[in-house]
Amino acid sequence: MSLIRFEVVDGVATLTLDYPQRKNALSTEMRVGIVAAIERIRADPDIGAVVLTGAGGDFSAGGDISAMHELTPSSVRQRLLDAHRWLEQLMNLDRPVIAAVDGAAFGAGFGLALAADFVLASDRARFCMAFARIGLAPDFGVFYTLPRVVGLQRAKEIIYSAREIPATEAKALGLVLEVVPVERLLPRAREIARGLAQGSQVAFGLTKRILNRAFETGPATLFELEADAQGVAMSTDYFREAIARFGRKEPPLLHWPAAPTED
């Protein structure tokens, strides 16, 4: 039985981690399902955006602790290198990726959420870098993603303390873009995804790959990458049609729906 539910509606692929009896722990079977889903998305040009979420009231509680005692240092290393390959594919995917987080996003589950372009959270979501609780260093790309979002000192505090971060604080720290009531979480994520699905996959892909290198790349190299990217983007049919729509005074296809107002 697959532990990933995959559905496509209106150009938006929704990937649901579906192992609720284990709080969507990232078991070997779950990881295989995620890899297969990424491959399906990359092969389907009609998919314009992705929503990643979890079943049963949790995003993911992280690694499958019940299987960890069987791992050796070499098998751990290989397991993570395999995960890093598809995490990098997810982070550089030429479609926007939105993580819709309800309940727990702990450990590797927190890392998986950070691999998305945007994180939306329900008002009952909780985030925790739980690794230190069992004497582990972070994994699932956290050394790359977390300091980029919150800065080095705050990243150390979040990792060392292994404390739970409620959704409202996660938003204040920049870990979460929006906090919404739980019943609005998936509809809001899909609403944003439908608007972004109308964008240029070429432009999104180029933009992501450059932004993901921005912190460790000097200005001269970034300027060159920018110039190359713009040349490629301007050669696409999407750009030509967008310019034609502008000339006809038609609205752009791409749109970001306004955020819900807060009480």
Tab-separated table of C-alpha atoms in Angstrom:
chain	number	residue	atom	x	y	z
A	1	MET	CA	0.000	0.000	0.000
A	2	SER	CA	1.365	3.428	-0.944
A	3	LEU	CA	1.959	5.834	1.918
A	4	ILE	CA	1.605	8.823	-0.412
A	5	ARG	CA	-1.733	9.994	-1.793
A	6	PHE	CA	-1.257	11.810	-5.095
A	7	GLU	CA	-3.977	13.810	-6.805
A	8	VAL	CA	-4.008	16.530	-9.442
A	9	VAL	CA	-6.831	19.092	-9.690
A	10	ASP	CA	-6.723	22.334	-11.690
A	11	GLY	CA	-3.016	21.964	-12.386
A	12	VAL	CA	-2.141	21.528	-8.695
A	13	ALA	CA	-0.642	18.275	-7.428
A	14	THR	CA	-1.422	17.490	-3.793
A	15	LEU	CA	0.963	15.062	-2.087
A	16	THR	CA	-0.441	13.750	1.174
A	17	LEU	CA	1.786	11.848	3.594
A	18	ASP	CA	-0.634	9.084	4.534
A	19	TYR	CA	0.693	7.116	7.496
A	20	PRO	CA	-1.493	8.611	10.252
A	21	GLN	CA	-1.125	5.706	12.664
A	22	ARG	CA	2.565	6.686	12.946
A	23	LYS	CA	1.969	10.442	12.611
A	24	ASN	CA	3.265	10.241	9.028
A	25	ALA	CA	6.743	9.147	10.101
A	26	LEU	CA	9.188	9.277	7.207
A	27	SER	CA	9.731	5.550	6.864
A	28	THR	CA	11.574	3.941	3.974
A	29	GLU	CA	8.255	3.251	2.230
A	30	MET	CA	7.184	6.871	2.705
A	31	ARG	CA	10.445	8.145	1.210
A	32	VAL	CA	10.092	5.844	-1.797
A	33	GLY	CA	6.607	7.231	-2.344
A	34	ILE	CA	7.850	10.827	-2.185
A	35	VAL	CA	10.567	10.091	-4.754
A	36	ALA	CA	7.995	8.550	-7.107
A	37	ALA	CA	5.693	11.564	-6.661
A	38	ILE	CA	8.493	14.022	-7.467
A	39	GLU	CA	9.290	12.061	-10.620
A	40	ARG	CA	5.620	12.184	-11.676
A	41	ILE	CA	5.513	15.935	-11.171
A	42	ARG	CA	8.732	16.564	-13.093
A	43	ALA	CA	7.408	14.488	-16.001
A	44	ASP	CA	4.023	16.246	-16.218
A	45	PRO	CA	4.110	19.788	-17.662
A	46	ASP	CA	0.411	20.217	-16.866
A	47	ILE	CA	1.226	20.303	-13.146
A	48	GLY	CA	1.964	23.922	-12.306
A	49	ALA	CA	2.257	23.862	-8.508
A	50	VAL	CA	2.487	21.422	-5.610
A	51	VAL	CA	0.882	21.221	-2.169
A	52	LEU	CA	2.566	18.942	0.380
A	53	THR	CA	0.537	17.985	3.443
A	54	GLY	CA	-0.120	15.202	5.942
A	55	ALA	CA	-3.110	13.029	6.821
A	56	GLY	CA	-4.735	12.528	10.198
A	57	GLY	CA	-4.056	15.898	11.795
A	58	ASP	CA	-0.254	15.883	11.580
A	59	PHE	CA	2.258	16.878	8.927
A	60	SER	CA	5.040	14.491	9.965
A	61	ALA	CA	6.533	13.455	13.295
A	62	GLY	CA	9.892	12.929	11.576
A	63	GLY	CA	12.017	9.834	11.208
A	64	ASP	CA	10.756	6.350	12.011
A	65	ILE	CA	12.406	5.900	15.419
A	66	SER	CA	11.353	2.245	15.637
A	67	ALA	CA	13.745	1.399	12.782
A	68	MET	CA	16.693	3.547	13.881
A	69	HIS	CA	18.309	0.951	16.166
A	70	GLU	CA	18.901	-1.259	13.118
A	71	LEU	CA	21.028	1.349	11.328
A	72	THR	CA	24.826	1.402	11.206
A	73	PRO	CA	26.902	4.565	10.660
A	74	SER	CA	27.452	3.622	7.017
A	75	SER	CA	23.787	2.825	6.401
A	76	VAL	CA	22.743	6.092	8.073
A	77	ARG	CA	25.110	8.005	5.827
A	78	GLN	CA	23.799	6.319	2.680
A	79	ARG	CA	20.184	6.751	3.765
A	80	LEU	CA	20.690	10.486	4.220
A	81	LEU	CA	22.624	10.919	0.989
A	82	ASP	CA	19.723	9.250	-0.826
A	83	ALA	CA	17.272	11.585	0.926
A	84	HIS	CA	19.397	14.627	0.124
A	85	ARG	CA	19.191	13.855	-3.591
A	86	TRP	CA	15.412	14.027	-3.701
A	87	LEU	CA	15.269	16.886	-1.192
A	88	GLU	CA	17.446	18.895	-3.553
A	89	GLN	CA	15.145	17.960	-6.429
A	90	LEU	CA	12.191	19.175	-4.366
A	91	MET	CA	13.912	22.439	-3.431
A	92	ASN	CA	14.886	23.118	-7.056
A	93	LEU	CA	11.613	21.916	-8.597
A	94	ASP	CA	10.490	24.250	-11.378
A	95	ARG	CA	7.029	24.439	-9.816
A	96	PRO	CA	6.141	26.321	-6.597
A	97	VAL	CA	5.840	23.994	-3.591
A	98	ILE	CA	3.628	24.856	-0.612
A	99	ALA	CA	3.809	22.874	2.625
A	100	ALA	CA	0.446	22.879	4.415
A	101	VAL	CA	1.305	21.976	8.006
A	102	ASP	CA	-1.258	20.810	10.529
A	103	GLY	CA	-0.342	19.332	13.894
A	104	ALA	CA	3.222	18.118	14.361
A	105	ALA	CA	6.129	18.954	12.083
A	106	PHE	CA	8.936	17.427	14.127
A	107	GLY	CA	12.527	16.509	13.303
A	108	ALA	CA	12.847	15.399	9.703
A	109	GLY	CA	9.220	16.432	9.200
A	110	PHE	CA	10.206	19.995	10.091
A	111	GLY	CA	13.109	19.671	7.644
A	112	LEU	CA	10.770	18.462	4.909
A	113	ALA	CA	8.479	21.460	5.423
A	114	LEU	CA	11.462	23.819	5.139
A	115	ALA	CA	12.296	22.313	1.734
A	116	ALA	CA	9.094	23.883	0.367
A	117	ASP	CA	8.970	27.404	-1.055
A	118	PHE	CA	6.235	28.458	1.338
A	119	VAL	CA	4.920	27.046	4.607
A	120	LEU	CA	1.302	27.567	5.624
A	121	ALA	CA	0.276	26.406	9.085
A	122	SER	CA	-2.957	25.682	10.865
A	123	ASP	CA	-3.514	27.428	14.168
A	124	ARG	CA	-2.784	24.152	15.960
A	125	ALA	CA	0.483	23.387	14.114
A	126	ARG	CA	3.638	22.769	16.154
A	127	PHE	CA	7.221	22.765	14.947
A	128	CYS	CA	10.120	21.085	16.752
A	129	MET	CA	13.714	20.235	15.905
A	130	ALA	CA	13.444	17.180	18.150
A	131	PHE	CA	16.826	15.659	17.267
A	132	ALA	CA	18.598	16.763	20.475
A	133	ARG	CA	15.968	14.951	22.556
A	134	ILE	CA	17.464	11.637	21.422
A	135	GLY	CA	21.071	12.762	21.076
A	136	LEU	CA	21.107	13.326	17.315
A	137	ALA	CA	22.278	16.117	15.055
A	138	PRO	CA	19.695	17.562	12.645
A	139	ASP	CA	19.227	16.057	9.198
A	140	PHE	CA	16.933	16.352	6.173
A	141	GLY	CA	18.732	19.463	4.977
A	142	VAL	CA	18.188	21.453	8.172
A	143	PHE	CA	21.783	22.730	8.299
A	144	TYR	CA	21.113	24.354	4.926
A	145	THR	CA	17.548	25.586	5.304
A	146	LEU	CA	17.022	26.650	8.913
A	147	PRO	CA	19.831	29.254	9.279
A	148	ARG	CA	18.756	30.807	5.990
A	149	VAL	CA	15.281	31.383	7.366
A	150	VAL	CA	15.934	32.463	10.963
A	151	GLY	CA	19.651	33.300	11.161
A	152	LEU	CA	22.480	31.393	12.837
A	153	GLN	CA	21.880	32.249	16.497
A	154	ARG	CA	18.143	31.508	16.400
A	155	ALA	CA	18.786	28.292	14.454
A	156	LYS	CA	21.109	27.121	17.238
A	157	GLU	CA	18.492	27.951	19.873
A	158	ILE	CA	15.768	26.066	18.003
A	159	ILE	CA	18.026	23.028	17.525
A	160	TYR	CA	19.706	22.940	20.951
A	161	SER	CA	16.508	23.496	22.936
A	162	ALA	CA	14.424	21.014	20.913
A	163	ARG	CA	11.420	23.019	22.075
A	164	GLU	CA	8.018	23.080	20.426
A	165	ILE	CA	7.262	26.241	18.477
A	166	PRO	CA	3.569	27.108	18.107
A	167	ALA	CA	2.279	28.333	14.772
A	168	THR	CA	2.026	31.985	15.779
A	169	GLU	CA	5.656	32.094	16.921
A	170	ALA	CA	6.734	30.190	13.814
A	171	LYS	CA	5.152	32.932	11.723
A	172	ALA	CA	6.885	35.646	13.760
A	173	LEU	CA	10.224	33.881	13.185
A	174	GLY	CA	9.630	33.687	9.435
A	175	LEU	CA	9.261	29.901	9.408
A	176	VAL	CA	5.614	30.203	8.361
A	177	LEU	CA	4.071	32.542	5.811
A	178	GLU	CA	0.462	32.402	7.015
A	179	VAL	CA	-1.437	30.885	9.934
A	180	VAL	CA	-5.045	29.947	9.216
A	181	PRO	CA	-7.803	27.996	10.990
A	182	VAL	CA	-7.368	24.274	10.467
A	183	GLU	CA	-10.448	24.013	8.248
A	184	ARG	CA	-8.976	26.676	5.930
A	185	LEU	CA	-5.475	25.203	5.691
A	186	LEU	CA	-5.763	22.985	2.625
A	187	PRO	CA	-8.217	25.259	0.765
A	188	ARG	CA	-5.900	28.240	1.293
A	189	ALA	CA	-2.815	26.288	0.199
A	190	ARG	CA	-4.602	25.117	-2.939
A	191	GLU	CA	-5.916	28.617	-3.617
A	192	ILE	CA	-2.382	30.017	-3.645
A	193	ALA	CA	-1.127	27.042	-5.647
A	194	ARG	CA	-3.787	27.503	-8.344
A	195	GLY	CA	-2.713	31.117	-8.824
A	196	LEU	CA	0.972	30.236	-8.988
A	197	ALA	CA	0.288	27.286	-11.305
A	198	GLN	CA	-0.408	29.857	-14.029
A	199	GLY	CA	3.188	31.115	-13.857
A	200	SER	CA	6.151	30.212	-16.045
A	201	GLN	CA	7.824	26.956	-15.039
A	202	VAL	CA	11.001	28.135	-16.743
A	203	ALA	CA	11.081	31.385	-14.771
A	204	PHE	CA	10.227	29.684	-11.480
A	205	GLY	CA	12.873	27.018	-12.001
A	206	LEU	CA	15.602	29.527	-12.842
A	207	THR	CA	14.614	31.769	-9.947
A	208	LYS	CA	14.647	28.950	-7.414
A	209	ARG	CA	18.012	27.571	-8.455
A	210	ILE	CA	19.623	31.012	-8.222
A	211	LEU	CA	17.973	31.977	-4.929
A	212	ASN	CA	19.031	28.670	-3.391
A	213	ARG	CA	22.665	29.593	-4.142
A	214	ALA	CA	22.385	33.247	-3.151
A	215	PHE	CA	23.810	33.027	0.371
A	216	GLU	CA	27.084	31.383	-0.626
A	217	THR	CA	27.584	33.001	-4.053
A	218	GLY	CA	29.375	36.286	-4.663
A	219	PRO	CA	27.690	39.227	-6.408
A	220	ALA	CA	29.637	38.889	-9.662
A	221	THR	CA	28.517	35.278	-10.107
A	222	LEU	CA	24.945	36.094	-9.117
A	223	PHE	CA	24.825	38.952	-11.607
A	224	GLU	CA	26.020	36.594	-14.338
A	225	LEU	CA	23.446	33.968	-13.383
A	226	GLU	CA	20.763	36.654	-13.383
A	227	ALA	CA	21.719	37.818	-16.873
A	228	ASP	CA	21.757	34.256	-18.208
A	229	ALA	CA	18.406	33.461	-16.599
A	230	GLN	CA	16.705	36.518	-18.031
A	231	GLY	CA	17.905	35.657	-21.513
A	232	VAL	CA	16.426	32.181	-21.212
A	233	ALA	CA	13.144	33.431	-19.715
A	234	MET	CA	12.666	36.028	-22.447
A	235	SER	CA	12.977	33.351	-25.118
A	236	THR	CA	9.932	31.410	-23.901
A	237	ASP	CA	6.451	31.310	-25.380
A	238	TYR	CA	5.143	32.205	-21.919
A	239	PHE	CA	6.975	35.552	-21.997
A	240	ARG	CA	5.769	36.369	-25.497
A	241	GLU	CA	2.153	35.599	-24.604
A	242	ALA	CA	2.422	37.593	-21.369
A	243	ILE	CA	3.674	40.626	-23.304
A	244	ALA	CA	0.813	40.224	-25.774
A	245	ARG	CA	-1.689	40.088	-22.895
A	246	PHE	CA	-0.141	43.252	-21.459
A	247	GLY	CA	-0.572	44.975	-24.815
A	248	ARG	CA	-4.226	43.940	-24.905
A	249	LYS	CA	-4.634	45.307	-21.351
A	250	GLU	CA	-5.559	41.847	-20.073
A	251	PRO	CA	-4.607	40.789	-16.535
A	252	PRO	CA	-1.643	38.444	-16.123
A	253	LEU	CA	-2.370	34.754	-15.805
A	254	LEU	CA	-0.226	34.515	-12.683
A	255	HIS	CA	-1.871	35.780	-9.512
A	256	TRP	CA	-1.422	35.531	-5.754
A	257	PRO	CA	-4.747	35.574	-3.917
A	258	ALA	CA	-4.895	38.059	-1.070
A	259	ALA	CA	-4.255	36.728	2.409
A	260	PRO	CA	-7.274	36.327	4.673
A	261	THR	CA	-7.800	39.281	6.968
A	262	GLU	CA	-6.986	38.790	10.627
A	263	ASP	CA	-9.551	39.586	13.293
